[in-house]
Each structure stands twice: as structure tokens, then as C-alpha cells.
Amino acid sequence: MLTASESIKISKLLSLVLRHKPQAIGITLDENGWTDVQTLLTRLAANGHQLTPDQLYDLVDTNPKKRFALTDDRTRIRANQGHSVEIDLGYRQSTPPEWLFHGTATRFIDSIMDQGLKKMGRHHVHLSDNEATARQVGSRHGKPVVLVVQAEAMARAGFVFFQSENGVWLTNHIPAAYLSSNGNFQAG
Ligand code: HQG
């Protein structure tokens, strides 16, 4: 077993190399984001992070946010979301529930209510189906505030939504009219 702090350190490094900078340890990702487990372990070891296959599998299985996925035969691994490198994750297009939630920080609200929710550094705007998760995501940025998204109305108007393997809802842009922090919407 890895210690909790080793797990966190390796999980952060995996997020970095599987989402953003595979070249940092000398691995490559295929067009769907997969990389070979054995090569990954060799390259991690060469960079000072010795890990057995079972320790890696355990880290993937117990990751609280299901950040990583393994193929059924456990020979390849990828990140489930959050990439900055261009890859095709094959997200399922899906019809959202009536409401979805986005947690952000209070200091961003004026800009968001002006421009809508934008992807910023990511490939999509990230949403959750529950308020508690959204609040946690928002608190990463400062004093949290949860925005309610009229997702079903957006879908009816032709906006496309996807779901990642770990249940996060994704879309490209949310106009301010579909957003509210207090239940008052401009559109509907
Ligand atoms: C804000 C983590 C000003 C947006 C989490 C957010 C999530 C605007 C920040 C996942 C804006 C971007 C995603 C606008 C959006 N003006 N600010 N027009 N539009 N913003 O981290 O949603 O740990 O890129 O509200 O748990 O916070 O990576 O996105 O505050 O699931 O696995 O710009 O990342 O998962 O911040 O988080 P982020 P996010 P991982």
C-alpha cells in the first residue's frame, strides 16, 4: 500500500502527465488518451517514483473522483477528463436533468453574469448534478457560490451536453440567461 501522501503525490503527477504533459516523463498518449501501463510504470520509476502494477491499480480504483480509467485487461490507462492536450474521449452525448449546478467563487460572478460560463483553460464547462459537489468545486477558487443551470431548457434550445465516465456533465458554453444564483432566471 502507498501512504496517503504518496498516493496524492502520484495522483497529481498522473493528472499532469495523462492530461497535460505526457512529455514530462517521456510517455505518449494515443488519440483517445490511453497510454501503456508498463511503459508508464517504467517512466515513473525513471523519474523517481517507484510503483508496482498493483499499487497503480489500487490508486485508480480508490481515487475519490475516479480521475483515471483502465482498460478491461488493465494494460492501458487514461485520465477520464480535464485534458488540455487534444484527444477524443468519446464522451456520451446525453440529455441532462432539469437542473445542473456549477460551483465558482463569488469574485467571478459579475464576469460570469456578463459573459456566461466559459470553458476557460479546459475543454468544456464542468457541471454536477448535485449542489454539494458544486460547492466543493467552487471552494477551490475562494468563497464558493453555486450557480443553478437550466440544463433541460438549454437542451431543448439545442445546446449539447455530454457526460464523462465519472458522471461530470460537460457543455461548451452557458449563456448567462440560463444561470441563476438565486432562482431568478432571465430565460426560461
Ligand atoms: C470560472 C476539478 C470569469 C469558473 C473540479 C471556474 C471540477 C469564469 C473557473 C473540474 C467565467 C475555471 C472543473 C467567466 C467560468 N468569467 N470566470 N465568464 N466562466 N469561470 O478549475 O469548473 O481536480 O477550470 O466558474 O472538481 O472549477 O481537475 O473549472 O471557477 O470537476 O479532477 O473559471 O476540475 O476536478 O476553473 O473545475 P476550472 P472548475 P479535477
Short mmCIF file of C-alpha atoms and ligand atoms in Angstrom, two decimals:
data_model
loop_
_atom_site.label_atom_id
_atom_site.label_comp_id
_atom_site.label_asym_id
_atom_site.label_seq_id
_atom_site.Cartn_x
_atom_site.Cartn_y
_atom_site.Cartn_z
CA MET A 1 0.00 0.00 0.00
CA LEU A 2 1.11 3.53 -0.71
CA THR A 3 0.83 6.02 2.13
CA ALA A 4 -1.92 8.63 1.74
CA SER A 5 0.58 11.36 0.95
CA GLU A 6 2.40 9.19 -1.63
CA SER A 7 -0.96 8.42 -3.25
CA ILE A 8 -1.82 12.10 -3.52
CA LYS A 9 1.60 12.94 -4.92
CA ILE A 10 1.38 10.19 -7.58
CA SER A 11 -2.24 11.04 -8.37
CA LYS A 12 -1.23 14.67 -9.04
CA LEU A 13 1.67 13.53 -11.20
CA LEU A 14 -0.66 11.19 -13.13
CA SER A 15 -3.11 14.06 -13.70
CA LEU A 16 -0.24 16.13 -15.06
CA VAL A 17 1.14 13.50 -17.47
CA LEU A 18 -2.19 11.93 -18.54
CA ARG A 19 -3.97 15.27 -19.08
CA HIS A 20 -1.41 17.89 -19.92
CA LYS A 21 2.26 16.99 -20.23
CA PRO A 22 2.99 13.36 -21.14
CA GLN A 23 6.42 14.55 -22.31
CA ALA A 24 7.29 15.49 -18.71
CA ILE A 25 8.18 11.83 -18.03
CA GLY A 26 8.59 10.71 -21.65
CA ILE A 27 5.30 8.92 -22.39
CA THR A 28 2.87 9.43 -25.27
CA LEU A 29 -0.94 9.28 -25.32
CA ASP A 30 -2.88 7.80 -28.23
CA GLU A 31 -5.71 9.75 -29.87
CA ASN A 32 -8.13 8.58 -27.18
CA GLY A 33 -5.81 9.46 -24.32
CA TRP A 34 -4.61 5.92 -23.48
CA THR A 35 -1.06 5.02 -22.56
CA ASP A 36 0.62 1.68 -21.84
CA VAL A 37 0.67 0.81 -18.10
CA GLN A 38 4.04 -0.98 -18.22
CA THR A 39 5.72 1.94 -20.03
CA LEU A 40 4.10 4.40 -17.64
CA LEU A 41 5.48 2.46 -14.62
CA THR A 42 8.96 2.31 -16.19
CA ARG A 43 8.94 6.02 -16.93
CA LEU A 44 7.61 6.88 -13.45
CA ALA A 45 10.43 4.79 -11.91
CA ALA A 46 12.99 6.55 -14.12
CA ASN A 47 11.66 9.82 -12.68
CA GLY A 48 11.98 8.72 -9.08
CA HIS A 49 8.50 7.27 -8.48
CA GLN A 50 8.74 3.51 -7.95
CA LEU A 51 5.30 1.86 -8.15
CA THR A 52 4.10 -1.71 -8.63
CA PRO A 53 1.26 -2.51 -11.05
CA ASP A 54 -0.98 -3.38 -8.08
CA GLN A 55 -0.23 -0.06 -6.40
CA LEU A 56 -1.21 1.75 -9.60
CA TYR A 57 -4.43 -0.31 -9.97
CA ASP A 58 -5.28 0.38 -6.35
CA LEU A 59 -4.73 4.10 -6.84
CA VAL A 60 -7.03 4.11 -9.87
CA ASP A 61 -9.73 2.06 -8.09
CA THR A 62 -9.72 4.14 -4.92
CA ASN A 63 -9.34 7.61 -6.44
CA PRO A 64 -12.19 9.57 -4.85
CA LYS A 65 -13.04 11.41 -8.05
CA LYS A 66 -12.48 8.50 -10.44
CA ARG A 67 -9.94 10.59 -12.27
CA PHE A 68 -8.39 7.64 -14.14
CA ALA A 69 -9.63 4.63 -16.08
CA LEU A 70 -8.01 1.30 -17.00
CA THR A 71 -8.89 -0.89 -19.96
CA ASP A 72 -10.60 -4.18 -19.02
CA ASP A 73 -7.33 -6.09 -19.41
CA ARG A 74 -5.60 -3.44 -17.25
CA THR A 75 -2.80 -2.89 -19.79
CA ARG A 76 -3.68 0.73 -20.60
CA ILE A 77 -4.65 3.77 -18.54
CA ARG A 78 -6.04 7.24 -19.23
CA ALA A 79 -7.49 10.26 -17.44
CA ASN A 80 -11.29 10.44 -17.54
CA GLN A 81 -11.47 14.21 -18.03
CA GLY A 82 -9.69 17.52 -17.69
CA HIS A 83 -7.25 17.25 -20.60
CA SER A 84 -5.56 20.23 -22.16
CA VAL A 85 -3.97 18.07 -24.90
CA GLU A 86 -6.32 17.45 -27.83
CA ILE A 87 -7.79 13.95 -27.52
CA ASP A 88 -11.11 12.26 -28.25
CA LEU A 89 -12.54 10.76 -25.06
CA GLY A 90 -15.71 9.53 -26.74
CA TYR A 91 -17.98 11.26 -24.23
CA ARG A 92 -21.60 10.16 -24.41
CA GLN A 93 -23.95 12.86 -25.55
CA SER A 94 -26.73 12.81 -23.01
CA THR A 95 -29.95 14.63 -22.12
CA PRO A 96 -29.42 16.49 -18.86
CA PRO A 97 -31.82 16.69 -15.91
CA GLU A 98 -33.86 19.84 -15.38
CA TRP A 99 -31.18 21.47 -13.22
CA LEU A 100 -27.41 21.16 -13.09
CA PHE A 101 -25.02 23.01 -10.77
CA HIS A 102 -21.75 24.88 -11.19
CA GLY A 103 -19.66 25.97 -8.22
CA THR A 104 -17.49 29.02 -8.58
CA ALA A 105 -16.07 31.82 -6.43
CA THR A 106 -18.01 34.97 -5.61
CA ARG A 107 -15.37 37.16 -7.26
CA PHE A 108 -16.12 35.61 -10.69
CA ILE A 109 -19.89 36.21 -10.54
CA ASP A 110 -20.02 39.64 -12.22
CA SER A 111 -17.94 38.41 -15.15
CA ILE A 112 -19.96 35.17 -15.43
CA MET A 113 -23.29 37.01 -15.37
CA ASP A 114 -21.90 39.24 -18.12
CA GLN A 115 -20.27 36.63 -20.40
CA GLY A 116 -21.90 33.38 -19.32
CA LEU A 117 -19.91 30.36 -18.14
CA LYS A 118 -16.89 29.80 -20.35
CA LYS A 119 -14.51 26.85 -20.68
CA MET A 120 -11.55 28.94 -19.50
CA GLY A 121 -8.48 26.62 -19.52
CA ARG A 122 -10.46 23.39 -20.06
CA HIS A 123 -12.18 21.72 -23.00
CA HIS A 124 -15.66 22.10 -21.50
CA VAL A 125 -17.61 23.87 -18.80
CA HIS A 126 -17.88 21.35 -15.92
CA LEU A 127 -21.23 20.84 -14.13
CA SER A 128 -22.52 18.46 -11.48
CA ASP A 129 -25.94 17.00 -10.77
CA ASN A 130 -25.80 17.99 -7.10
CA GLU A 131 -25.24 21.17 -5.18
CA ALA A 132 -22.79 19.74 -2.61
CA THR A 133 -20.25 18.70 -5.25
CA ALA A 134 -20.59 22.07 -6.97
CA ARG A 135 -19.94 23.87 -3.67
CA GLN A 136 -16.73 21.83 -3.16
CA VAL A 137 -15.55 22.64 -6.69
CA GLY A 138 -16.28 26.33 -6.12
CA SER A 139 -14.41 26.44 -2.83
CA ARG A 140 -11.20 25.52 -4.70
CA HIS A 141 -11.30 29.07 -6.07
CA GLY A 142 -12.30 31.12 -2.99
CA LYS A 143 -15.57 31.93 -1.28
CA PRO A 144 -17.91 29.47 -3.01
CA VAL A 145 -21.20 30.24 -4.69
CA VAL A 146 -23.35 27.70 -6.52
CA LEU A 147 -24.96 28.63 -9.81
CA VAL A 148 -28.08 26.79 -10.90
CA VAL A 149 -28.19 25.95 -14.61
CA GLN A 150 -31.45 25.48 -16.51
CA ALA A 151 -29.98 22.48 -18.28
CA GLU A 152 -33.13 20.89 -19.66
CA ALA A 153 -34.26 24.21 -21.16
CA MET A 154 -30.83 24.61 -22.76
CA ALA A 155 -31.03 21.10 -24.24
CA ARG A 156 -34.48 21.91 -25.64
CA ALA A 157 -32.97 25.02 -27.22
CA GLY A 158 -30.33 22.87 -28.97
CA PHE A 159 -27.33 23.06 -26.63
CA VAL A 160 -25.41 19.78 -26.48
CA PHE A 161 -24.45 18.11 -23.19
CA PHE A 162 -22.03 15.23 -22.56
CA GLN A 163 -21.33 13.05 -19.56
CA SER A 164 -17.87 11.83 -18.64
CA GLU A 165 -17.26 8.36 -17.22
CA ASN A 166 -17.16 9.75 -13.70
CA GLY A 167 -20.56 11.43 -14.03
CA VAL A 168 -19.45 15.02 -14.59
CA TRP A 169 -21.69 16.94 -17.02
CA LEU A 170 -19.96 18.88 -19.76
CA THR A 171 -21.02 21.52 -22.24
CA ASN A 172 -19.33 24.23 -24.30
CA HIS A 173 -20.82 27.47 -23.05
CA ILE A 174 -23.69 28.53 -20.82
CA PRO A 175 -25.26 31.89 -21.66
CA ALA A 176 -25.99 33.97 -18.57
CA ALA A 177 -29.73 33.81 -19.29
CA TYR A 178 -29.73 30.14 -18.20
CA LEU A 179 -27.84 30.84 -14.95
CA SER A 180 -29.01 31.91 -11.56
CA SER A 181 -27.52 32.11 -8.08
CA ASN A 182 -30.87 32.91 -6.50
CA GLY A 183 -33.59 31.20 -8.56
CA ASN A 184 -34.32 34.16 -10.85
CA PHE A 185 -33.65 33.37 -14.49
CA GLN A 186 -33.73 35.73 -17.47
CA ALA A 187 -34.74 32.93 -19.86
CA GLY A 188 -37.00 30.05 -19.45
C1 HQG B 1 -14.74 30.35 -13.83
C2 HQG B 1 -11.81 19.71 -10.80
C3 HQG B 1 -14.93 34.57 -15.02
C4 HQG B 1 -15.41 29.06 -13.39
C5 HQG B 1 -13.16 20.01 -10.20
C6 HQG B 1 -14.31 28.45 -12.55
C7 HQG B 1 -14.09 20.01 -11.39
C8 HQG B 1 -15.36 32.31 -15.21
C9 HQG B 1 -13.03 28.91 -13.24
C10 HQG B 1 -13.21 20.37 -12.55
C11 HQG B 1 -16.13 32.53 -16.38
C12 HQG B 1 -12.37 27.83 -14.05
C13 HQG B 1 -13.56 21.71 -13.15
C14 HQG B 1 -16.27 33.88 -16.82
C15 HQG B 1 -16.15 30.42 -15.96
N1 HQG B 1 -15.68 34.84 -16.12
N2 HQG B 1 -14.77 33.32 -14.55
N3 HQG B 1 -17.01 34.19 -17.92
N4 HQG B 1 -16.60 31.35 -16.82
N5 HQG B 1 -15.39 31.00 -14.98
O1 HQG B 1 -10.77 24.78 -12.43
O2 HQG B 1 -15.35 24.14 -13.01
O3 HQG B 1 -9.50 18.05 -9.67
O4 HQG B 1 -11.01 25.31 -14.92
O5 HQG B 1 -16.60 29.31 -12.66
O6 HQG B 1 -13.53 19.09 -9.22
O7 HQG B 1 -13.75 24.99 -11.21
O8 HQG B 1 -9.35 18.57 -12.10
O9 HQG B 1 -13.03 24.74 -13.63
O10 HQG B 1 -14.37 28.93 -11.24
O11 HQG B 1 -14.73 18.80 -11.64
O12 HQG B 1 -10.24 16.36 -11.35
O13 HQG B 1 -13.43 29.97 -14.13
O14 HQG B 1 -11.87 20.38 -12.02
O15 HQG B 1 -11.58 18.35 -10.98
O16 HQG B 1 -11.80 26.90 -13.15
O17 HQG B 1 -13.45 22.75 -12.16
P1 HQG B 1 -11.54 25.39 -13.54
P2 HQG B 1 -13.97 24.22 -12.44
P3 HQG B 1 -10.06 17.81 -11.03
#
